[in-house]
Short mmCIF file of C-alpha atoms in Angstrom, two decimals:
data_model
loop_
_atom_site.label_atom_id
_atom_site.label_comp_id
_atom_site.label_asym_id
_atom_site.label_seq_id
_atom_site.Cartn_x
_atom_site.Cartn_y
_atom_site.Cartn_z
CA UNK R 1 -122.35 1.13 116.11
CA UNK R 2 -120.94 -2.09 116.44
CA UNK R 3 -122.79 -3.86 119.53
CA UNK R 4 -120.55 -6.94 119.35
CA UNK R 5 -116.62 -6.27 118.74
CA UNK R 6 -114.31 -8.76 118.83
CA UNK R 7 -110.41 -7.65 117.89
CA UNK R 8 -108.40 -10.31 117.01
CA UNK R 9 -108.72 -11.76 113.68
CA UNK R 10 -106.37 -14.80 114.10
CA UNK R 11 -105.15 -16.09 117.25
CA UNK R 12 -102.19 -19.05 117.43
CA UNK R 13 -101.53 -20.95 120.74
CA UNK R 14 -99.78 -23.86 121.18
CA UNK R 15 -100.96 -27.49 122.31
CA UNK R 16 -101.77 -27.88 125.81
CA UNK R 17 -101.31 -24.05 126.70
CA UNK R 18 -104.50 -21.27 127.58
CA UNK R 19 -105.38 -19.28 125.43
CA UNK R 20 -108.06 -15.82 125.61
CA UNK R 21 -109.98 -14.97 122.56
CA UNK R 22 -111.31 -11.07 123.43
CA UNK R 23 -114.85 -9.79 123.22
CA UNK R 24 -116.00 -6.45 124.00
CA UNK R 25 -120.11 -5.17 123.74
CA UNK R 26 -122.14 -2.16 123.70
CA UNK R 27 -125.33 -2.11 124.99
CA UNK R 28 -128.22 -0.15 127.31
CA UNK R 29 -130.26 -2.60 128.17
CA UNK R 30 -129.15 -3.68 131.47
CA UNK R 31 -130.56 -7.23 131.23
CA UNK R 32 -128.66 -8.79 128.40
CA UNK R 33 -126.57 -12.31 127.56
CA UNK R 34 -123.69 -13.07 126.15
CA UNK R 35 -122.60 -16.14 124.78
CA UNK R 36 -119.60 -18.11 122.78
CA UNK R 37 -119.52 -20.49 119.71
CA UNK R 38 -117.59 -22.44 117.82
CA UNK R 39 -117.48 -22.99 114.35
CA UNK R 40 -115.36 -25.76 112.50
CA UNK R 41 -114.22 -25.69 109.07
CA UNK R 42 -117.55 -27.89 108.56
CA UNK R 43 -119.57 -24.89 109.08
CA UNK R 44 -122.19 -25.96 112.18
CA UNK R 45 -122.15 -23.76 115.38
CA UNK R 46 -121.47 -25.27 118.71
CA UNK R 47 -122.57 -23.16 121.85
CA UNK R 48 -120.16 -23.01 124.06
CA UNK R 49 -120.80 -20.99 127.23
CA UNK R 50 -123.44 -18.37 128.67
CA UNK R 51 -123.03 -15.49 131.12
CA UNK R 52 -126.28 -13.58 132.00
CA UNK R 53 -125.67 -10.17 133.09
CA UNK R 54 -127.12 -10.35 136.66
CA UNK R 55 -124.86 -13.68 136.91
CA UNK R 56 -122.31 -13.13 139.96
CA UNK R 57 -120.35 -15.81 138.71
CA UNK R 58 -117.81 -16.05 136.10
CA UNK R 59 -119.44 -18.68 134.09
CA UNK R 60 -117.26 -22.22 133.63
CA UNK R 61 -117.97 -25.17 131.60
CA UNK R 62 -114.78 -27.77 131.52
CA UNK R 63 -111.58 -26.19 129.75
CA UNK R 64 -114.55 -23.34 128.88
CA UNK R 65 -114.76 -20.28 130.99
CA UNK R 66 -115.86 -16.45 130.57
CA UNK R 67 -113.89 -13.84 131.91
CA UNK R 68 -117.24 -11.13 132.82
CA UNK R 69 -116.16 -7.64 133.63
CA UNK R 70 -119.19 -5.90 133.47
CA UNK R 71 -117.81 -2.23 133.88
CA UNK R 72 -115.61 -2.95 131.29
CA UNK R 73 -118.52 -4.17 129.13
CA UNK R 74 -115.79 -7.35 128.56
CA UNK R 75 -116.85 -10.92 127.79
CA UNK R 76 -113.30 -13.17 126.69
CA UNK R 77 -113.50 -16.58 126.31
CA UNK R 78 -110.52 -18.58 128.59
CA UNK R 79 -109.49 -22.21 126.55
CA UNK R 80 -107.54 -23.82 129.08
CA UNK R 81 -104.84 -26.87 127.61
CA UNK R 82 -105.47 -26.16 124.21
CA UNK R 83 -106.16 -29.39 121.94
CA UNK R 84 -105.85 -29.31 118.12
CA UNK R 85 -109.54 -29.91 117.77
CA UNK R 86 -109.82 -26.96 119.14
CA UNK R 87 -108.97 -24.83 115.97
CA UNK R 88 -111.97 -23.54 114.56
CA UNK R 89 -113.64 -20.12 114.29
CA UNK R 90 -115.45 -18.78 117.15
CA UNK R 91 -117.81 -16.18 117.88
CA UNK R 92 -119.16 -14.08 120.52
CA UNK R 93 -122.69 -12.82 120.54
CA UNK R 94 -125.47 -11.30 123.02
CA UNK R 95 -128.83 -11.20 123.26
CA UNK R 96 -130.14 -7.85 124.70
CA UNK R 97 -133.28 -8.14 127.19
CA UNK R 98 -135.20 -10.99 129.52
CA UNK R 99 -138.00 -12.82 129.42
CA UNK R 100 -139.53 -15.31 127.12
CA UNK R 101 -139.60 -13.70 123.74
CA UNK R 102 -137.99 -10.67 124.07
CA UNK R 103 -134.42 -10.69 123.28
CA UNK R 104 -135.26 -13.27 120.91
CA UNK R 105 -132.52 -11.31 118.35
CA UNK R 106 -128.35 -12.71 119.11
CA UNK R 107 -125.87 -10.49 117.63
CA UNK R 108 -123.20 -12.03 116.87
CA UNK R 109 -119.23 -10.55 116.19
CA UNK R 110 -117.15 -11.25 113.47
CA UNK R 111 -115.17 -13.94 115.18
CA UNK R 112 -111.42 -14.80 115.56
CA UNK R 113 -110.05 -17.72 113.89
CA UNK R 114 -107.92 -20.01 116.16
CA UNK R 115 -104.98 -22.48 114.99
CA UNK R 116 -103.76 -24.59 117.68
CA UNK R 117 -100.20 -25.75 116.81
CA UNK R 118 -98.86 -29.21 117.90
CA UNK H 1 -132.14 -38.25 117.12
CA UNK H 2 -133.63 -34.28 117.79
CA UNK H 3 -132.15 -31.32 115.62
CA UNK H 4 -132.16 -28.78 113.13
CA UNK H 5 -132.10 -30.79 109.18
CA UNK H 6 -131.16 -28.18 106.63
CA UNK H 7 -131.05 -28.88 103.33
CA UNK H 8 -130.13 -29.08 100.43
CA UNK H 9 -126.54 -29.11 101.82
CA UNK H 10 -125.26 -27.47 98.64
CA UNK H 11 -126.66 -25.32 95.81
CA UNK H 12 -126.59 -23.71 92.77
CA UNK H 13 -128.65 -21.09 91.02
CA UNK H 14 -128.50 -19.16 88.23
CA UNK H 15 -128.94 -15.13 88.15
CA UNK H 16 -132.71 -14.50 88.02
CA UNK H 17 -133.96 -18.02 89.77
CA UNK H 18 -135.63 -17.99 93.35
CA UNK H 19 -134.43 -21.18 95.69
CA UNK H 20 -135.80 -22.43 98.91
CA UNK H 21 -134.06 -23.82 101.41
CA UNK H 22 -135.57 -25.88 103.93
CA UNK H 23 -134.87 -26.32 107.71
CA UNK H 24 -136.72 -28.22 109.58
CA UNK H 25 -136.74 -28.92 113.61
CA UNK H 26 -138.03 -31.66 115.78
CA UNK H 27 -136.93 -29.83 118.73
CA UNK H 28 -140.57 -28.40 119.55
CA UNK H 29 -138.69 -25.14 119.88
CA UNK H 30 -140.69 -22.27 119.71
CA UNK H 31 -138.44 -19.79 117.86
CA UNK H 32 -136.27 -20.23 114.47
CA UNK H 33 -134.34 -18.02 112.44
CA UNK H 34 -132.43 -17.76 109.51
CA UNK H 35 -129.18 -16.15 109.32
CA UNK H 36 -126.66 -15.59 106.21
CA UNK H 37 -122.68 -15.95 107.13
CA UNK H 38 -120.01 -14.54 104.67
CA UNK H 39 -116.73 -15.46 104.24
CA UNK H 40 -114.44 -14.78 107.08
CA UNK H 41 -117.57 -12.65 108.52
CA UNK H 42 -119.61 -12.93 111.26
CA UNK H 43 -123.74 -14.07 111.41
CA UNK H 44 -126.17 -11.66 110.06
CA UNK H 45 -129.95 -11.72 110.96
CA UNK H 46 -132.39 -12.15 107.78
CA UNK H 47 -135.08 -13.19 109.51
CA UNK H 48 -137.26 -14.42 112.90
CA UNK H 49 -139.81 -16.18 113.51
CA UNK H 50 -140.84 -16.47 117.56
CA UNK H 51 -144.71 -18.25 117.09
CA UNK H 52 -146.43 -19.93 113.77
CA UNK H 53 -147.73 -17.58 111.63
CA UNK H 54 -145.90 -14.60 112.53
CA UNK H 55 -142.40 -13.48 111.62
CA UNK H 56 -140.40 -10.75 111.75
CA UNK H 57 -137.01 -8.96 109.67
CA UNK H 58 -134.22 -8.77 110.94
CA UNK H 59 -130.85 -6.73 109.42
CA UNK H 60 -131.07 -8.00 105.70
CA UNK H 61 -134.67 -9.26 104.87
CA UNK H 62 -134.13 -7.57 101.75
CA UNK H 63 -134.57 -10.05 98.96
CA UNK H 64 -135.53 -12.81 101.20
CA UNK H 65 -138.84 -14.53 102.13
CA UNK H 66 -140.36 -16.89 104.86
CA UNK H 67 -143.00 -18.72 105.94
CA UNK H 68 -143.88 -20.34 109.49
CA UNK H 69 -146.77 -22.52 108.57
CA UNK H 70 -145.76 -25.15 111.13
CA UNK H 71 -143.76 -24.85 114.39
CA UNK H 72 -141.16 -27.17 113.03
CA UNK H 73 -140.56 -25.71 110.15
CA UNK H 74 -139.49 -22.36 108.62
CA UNK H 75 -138.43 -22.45 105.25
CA UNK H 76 -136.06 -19.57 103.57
CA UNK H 77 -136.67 -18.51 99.93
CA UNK H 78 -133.73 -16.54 98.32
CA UNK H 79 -135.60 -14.07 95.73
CA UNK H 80 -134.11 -12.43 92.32
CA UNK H 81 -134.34 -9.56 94.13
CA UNK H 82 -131.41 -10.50 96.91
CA UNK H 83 -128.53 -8.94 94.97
CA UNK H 84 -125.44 -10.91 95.86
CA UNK H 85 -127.11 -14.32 97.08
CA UNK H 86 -124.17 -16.19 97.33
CA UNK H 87 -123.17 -16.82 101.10
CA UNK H 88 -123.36 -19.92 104.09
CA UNK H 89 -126.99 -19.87 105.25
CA UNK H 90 -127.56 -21.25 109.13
CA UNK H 91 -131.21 -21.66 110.18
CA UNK H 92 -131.17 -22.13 114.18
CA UNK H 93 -134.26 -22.80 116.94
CA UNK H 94 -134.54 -21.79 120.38
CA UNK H 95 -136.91 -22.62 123.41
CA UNK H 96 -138.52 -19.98 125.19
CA UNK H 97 -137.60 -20.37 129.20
CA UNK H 98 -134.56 -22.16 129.30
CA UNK H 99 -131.91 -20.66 131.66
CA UNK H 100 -129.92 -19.76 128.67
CA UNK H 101 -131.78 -19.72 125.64
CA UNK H 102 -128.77 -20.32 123.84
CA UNK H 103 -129.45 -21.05 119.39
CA UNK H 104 -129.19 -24.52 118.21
CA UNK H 105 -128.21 -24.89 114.99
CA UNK H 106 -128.47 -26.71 111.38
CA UNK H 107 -125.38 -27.87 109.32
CA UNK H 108 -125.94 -24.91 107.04
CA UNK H 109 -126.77 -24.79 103.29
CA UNK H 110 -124.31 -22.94 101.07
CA UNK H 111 -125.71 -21.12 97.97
CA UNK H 112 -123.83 -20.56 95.15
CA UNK H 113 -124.89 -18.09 92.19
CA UNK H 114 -123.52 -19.20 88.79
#
């Protein structure tokens, strides 16, 4: 089963407006993270954000921010005033248990592609 | 400047050759990996490596090889064996303790089989 699903293919927004890129997981363990990347056409992976699941928080960093629903097993990634850099692929992923080397393994979703139009 | 060097950036093999690609850290991070990305796909584990000396499959080791000889360094050797080789390879490190643990990763190498 897919522990990482994340629906939308493509997403188009346009400059300077918000736009929420959906991410849905699966697991048991009840310690887990989950986190968002960005990939550019040039290929590298930028981390993004991180929610832990005992975090009480909705996790924020700048235009950044993770909508957490834990019952709903939800993780979408909020881009507030979208900027044409800000095309790329990106890709949610979690890590499944605490500590220092255990969840060492991120499992990562196939990712939606997002086109910011001027 | 610390990071993840992959390299080579780009290659090419023909059917039946092993490569190696390299990634290197100077990070002192205490776990790398290697995973293989497909076109319009997502990242796929091949393999882990959390201390020197020791690492561990993940989904596809089939066809692949490591070695963790040093803790900066973890190179990934694409065998005959790996039936459909060609694909974006990302090593990545981590640090053990940090509040998130999040991956850091290389530029990528991308393999091409001729």
């Amino acid at each position: 089963a897919q522990k990482i699903t994340q629906t939308q293919p493509g997403m188009f927004v346009q400059e300077k407006e918000a736009v929420t890129l959906d991410c849905t997981y699966d697991t048991s363990d009840p310690s887990y993270g989950l986190f968002w990347y960005k990939q550019p056409s040039s290929g590298e992976m930028i981390f993004l954000i991180y929610q832990g699941s005992y975090d009480q928080q909705n996790a924020t960093e700048g235009r950044y921010s993770l909508n957490f629903q834990k019952a709903r097993k939800s993780a979408n990634l909020v881009i507030s005033a979208s900027q044409l850099g800000d095309s790329a692929m990106y890709f949610c992923a979690m890590r499944e248990g605490v500590g220092e080397t255990s969840g060492s393994r991120l499992t990562f979703g196939e990712g939606t592609q997002l086109t910011v139009n001027p | 400047d610390g990071g993840i060097t992959q390299s080579p950036k780009y290659l090419f093999r023909k059917e039946g050759q092993n490569v190696t690609l390299s990634c290197e850290q100077n990070l002192n991070h205490d776990a790398m990996y290697w995973y293989r990305q497909d076109p319009g796909q997502g990242l796929r584990l091949i393999y882990y490596s959390q201390i020197v000396n020791d690492f561990q499959k993940g989904d596809i080791a089939e066809g692949y090889s490591v070695s963790r000889e040093k803790k900066e360094s973890f190179p990934l050797t694409v065998t005959s064996a790996q039936k459909n080789p060609t694909a974006f390879y990302l090593c990545a490190s981590r640090i053990f303790g940090g509040p998130a643990g999040e991956l850091f990763f290389g530029e990528g190498s991308r393999l091409t089989v001729l």
